[in-house]
Amino acid sequence: MKLIKKFLAICFLLFGIPFSVGMMVEILNPKTTPKDKHDAIAALTILTLPSTFVGGGLIWSLAQQKRKEQALLVASEQKRLNLVFLELIENNAGSVTVFQLARNAEISIKEAKQYLDEKAKELNASFEVSEEGNILYRFSL
């Protein structure tokens, strides 16, 4: 459906914009006869402007659809990350490292650290340093 919308939008815009510009030039040209100006105005209002508006509307609709899909994708990823986090907390008696979250959630170390820092603030976590020197986020269950 998206492909059809894109194709139609391009067709409408490729017809509407150039011909709208051509009609505007014709209307604004002082050498154009009154009958030709009248015909250009009619063509502009009946053919070219509606075509341009329909093409623009289709492009806008596609952009809105893409934004909604991206929002759903982000929400889905956030939900998955929350589930992985909760599982780790439950399985490790409330403790988790950045590396554990990154590995289990299949995200970067940077993203895992940022996520755990936010959760630590939100849930009042404490911090410990493990024997290996890793920071251990401790959440109360």
Tab-separated table of C-alpha atoms in Angstrom:
chain	number	residue	atom	x	y	z
A	1	MET	CA	0.000	0.000	0.000
A	2	LYS	CA	2.870	2.357	0.792
A	3	LEU	CA	4.402	1.766	-2.609
A	4	ILE	CA	1.117	2.619	-4.326
A	5	LYS	CA	0.759	5.779	-2.215
A	6	LYS	CA	4.315	6.836	-3.049
A	7	PHE	CA	3.768	6.213	-6.749
A	8	LEU	CA	0.492	8.142	-6.789
A	9	ALA	CA	1.969	11.010	-4.783
A	10	ILE	CA	4.858	11.327	-7.210
A	11	CYS	CA	2.514	11.205	-10.208
A	12	PHE	CA	0.188	13.851	-8.777
A	13	LEU	CA	3.071	16.112	-7.802
A	14	LEU	CA	4.914	15.669	-11.092
A	15	PHE	CA	1.767	16.710	-12.887
A	16	GLY	CA	0.563	19.372	-10.480
A	17	ILE	CA	3.649	21.392	-9.599
A	18	PRO	CA	5.132	22.061	-13.050
A	19	PHE	CA	1.763	22.790	-14.619
A	20	SER	CA	0.772	25.018	-11.685
A	21	VAL	CA	3.951	27.009	-12.173
A	22	GLY	CA	3.276	27.184	-15.911
A	23	MET	CA	-0.271	28.425	-15.350
A	24	MET	CA	0.921	31.030	-12.830
A	25	VAL	CA	3.507	32.296	-15.317
A	26	GLU	CA	0.778	32.469	-17.956
A	27	ILE	CA	-1.557	34.360	-15.632
A	28	LEU	CA	1.117	36.851	-14.510
A	29	ASN	CA	2.471	37.465	-18.024
A	30	PRO	CA	1.295	40.933	-19.141
A	31	LYS	CA	1.331	39.822	-22.806
A	32	THR	CA	-1.242	37.067	-22.213
A	33	THR	CA	-4.673	37.784	-23.647
A	34	PRO	CA	-7.651	37.939	-21.265
A	35	LYS	CA	-9.104	34.736	-22.759
A	36	ASP	CA	-5.806	32.886	-22.264
A	37	LYS	CA	-5.609	34.181	-18.671
A	38	HIS	CA	-9.147	32.952	-18.070
A	39	ASP	CA	-8.242	29.536	-19.501
A	40	ALA	CA	-5.061	29.414	-17.390
A	41	ILE	CA	-7.032	30.237	-14.225
A	42	ALA	CA	-9.539	27.503	-15.060
A	43	ALA	CA	-6.758	24.970	-15.680
A	44	LEU	CA	-5.046	26.026	-12.474
A	45	THR	CA	-8.155	25.658	-10.312
A	46	ILE	CA	-9.586	22.538	-11.958
A	47	LEU	CA	-6.498	20.466	-12.793
A	48	THR	CA	-3.183	21.510	-11.360
A	49	LEU	CA	-3.884	22.775	-7.841
A	50	PRO	CA	-6.082	19.806	-6.874
A	51	SER	CA	-3.440	17.441	-8.226
A	52	THR	CA	-0.755	19.200	-6.193
A	53	PHE	CA	-2.877	19.131	-3.034
A	54	VAL	CA	-3.686	15.428	-3.462
A	55	GLY	CA	0.007	14.617	-3.984
A	56	GLY	CA	0.969	16.703	-0.970
A	57	GLY	CA	-1.731	15.027	1.110
A	58	LEU	CA	-0.452	11.598	0.162
A	59	ILE	CA	3.109	12.581	1.093
A	60	TRP	CA	1.880	13.963	4.435
A	61	SER	CA	-0.093	10.759	5.065
A	62	LEU	CA	2.996	8.649	4.376
A	63	ALA	CA	5.075	10.785	6.736
A	64	GLN	CA	2.467	10.421	9.510
A	65	GLN	CA	2.332	6.669	8.961
A	66	LYS	CA	6.121	6.431	9.196
A	67	ARG	CA	6.146	8.428	12.454
A	68	LYS	CA	3.518	6.113	13.959
A	69	GLU	CA	5.476	3.020	12.910
A	70	GLN	CA	8.666	4.422	14.416
A	71	ALA	CA	6.867	5.267	17.665
A	72	LEU	CA	5.494	1.730	17.858
A	73	LEU	CA	8.944	0.307	17.196
A	74	VAL	CA	10.498	2.429	19.954
A	75	ALA	CA	7.730	1.461	22.387
A	76	SER	CA	8.173	-2.213	21.525
A	77	GLU	CA	11.939	-2.016	22.028
A	78	GLN	CA	11.482	-0.208	25.345
A	79	LYS	CA	9.049	-2.873	26.511
A	80	ARG	CA	11.481	-5.634	25.522
A	81	LEU	CA	14.330	-3.871	27.332
A	82	ASN	CA	12.189	-3.490	30.470
A	83	LEU	CA	11.371	-7.209	30.406
A	84	VAL	CA	15.043	-8.165	30.064
A	85	PHE	CA	15.919	-5.787	32.905
A	86	LEU	CA	13.239	-7.211	35.207
A	87	GLU	CA	14.291	-10.766	34.404
A	88	LEU	CA	17.915	-9.983	35.218
A	89	ILE	CA	16.939	-8.298	38.478
A	90	GLU	CA	14.793	-11.257	39.458
A	91	ASN	CA	17.389	-13.890	38.522
A	92	ASN	CA	20.313	-12.065	40.170
A	93	ALA	CA	18.697	-11.136	43.488
A	94	GLY	CA	18.341	-7.481	42.528
A	95	SER	CA	21.843	-6.960	41.129
A	96	VAL	CA	22.867	-6.311	37.551
A	97	THR	CA	25.908	-5.005	35.698
A	98	VAL	CA	26.059	-2.959	32.545
A	99	PHE	CA	27.648	-5.868	30.717
A	100	GLN	CA	24.891	-8.294	31.772
A	101	LEU	CA	22.173	-5.968	30.517
A	102	ALA	CA	24.017	-5.216	27.278
A	103	ARG	CA	24.571	-8.900	26.559
A	104	ASN	CA	21.071	-10.086	27.453
A	105	ALA	CA	19.234	-7.203	25.786
A	106	GLU	CA	21.589	-7.183	22.777
A	107	ILE	CA	22.266	-3.460	23.057
A	108	SER	CA	25.465	-1.445	23.258
A	109	ILE	CA	27.348	-0.938	26.508
A	110	LYS	CA	26.620	2.781	26.266
A	111	GLU	CA	22.868	2.194	25.919
A	112	ALA	CA	22.901	-0.304	28.785
A	113	LYS	CA	24.740	2.130	31.066
A	114	GLN	CA	22.354	4.946	30.195
A	115	TYR	CA	19.344	2.690	30.811
A	116	LEU	CA	20.681	1.456	34.161
A	117	ASP	CA	21.561	4.990	35.264
A	118	GLU	CA	17.992	6.096	34.528
A	119	LYS	CA	16.525	3.071	36.312
A	120	ALA	CA	18.872	3.627	39.274
A	121	LYS	CA	17.565	7.185	39.686
A	122	GLU	CA	13.972	6.103	39.189
A	123	LEU	CA	14.129	3.152	41.609
A	124	ASN	CA	16.675	4.473	44.128
A	125	ALA	CA	19.271	1.805	43.428
A	126	SER	CA	22.532	1.484	45.283
A	127	PHE	CA	25.920	0.811	43.718
A	128	GLU	CA	28.675	-1.649	44.577
A	129	VAL	CA	31.977	-2.412	42.943
A	130	SER	CA	32.542	-6.102	42.243
A	131	GLU	CA	35.857	-7.889	42.732
A	132	GLU	CA	36.497	-7.512	38.987
A	133	GLY	CA	35.986	-3.749	39.223
A	134	ASN	CA	32.547	-3.707	37.567
A	135	ILE	CA	29.863	-1.433	38.920
A	136	LEU	CA	27.011	-3.476	40.304
A	137	TYR	CA	23.596	-1.830	40.304
A	138	ARG	CA	21.630	-3.151	43.276
A	139	PHE	CA	17.858	-2.750	43.162
A	140	SER	CA	15.699	-3.656	46.123
A	141	LEU	CA	13.096	-6.294	45.328
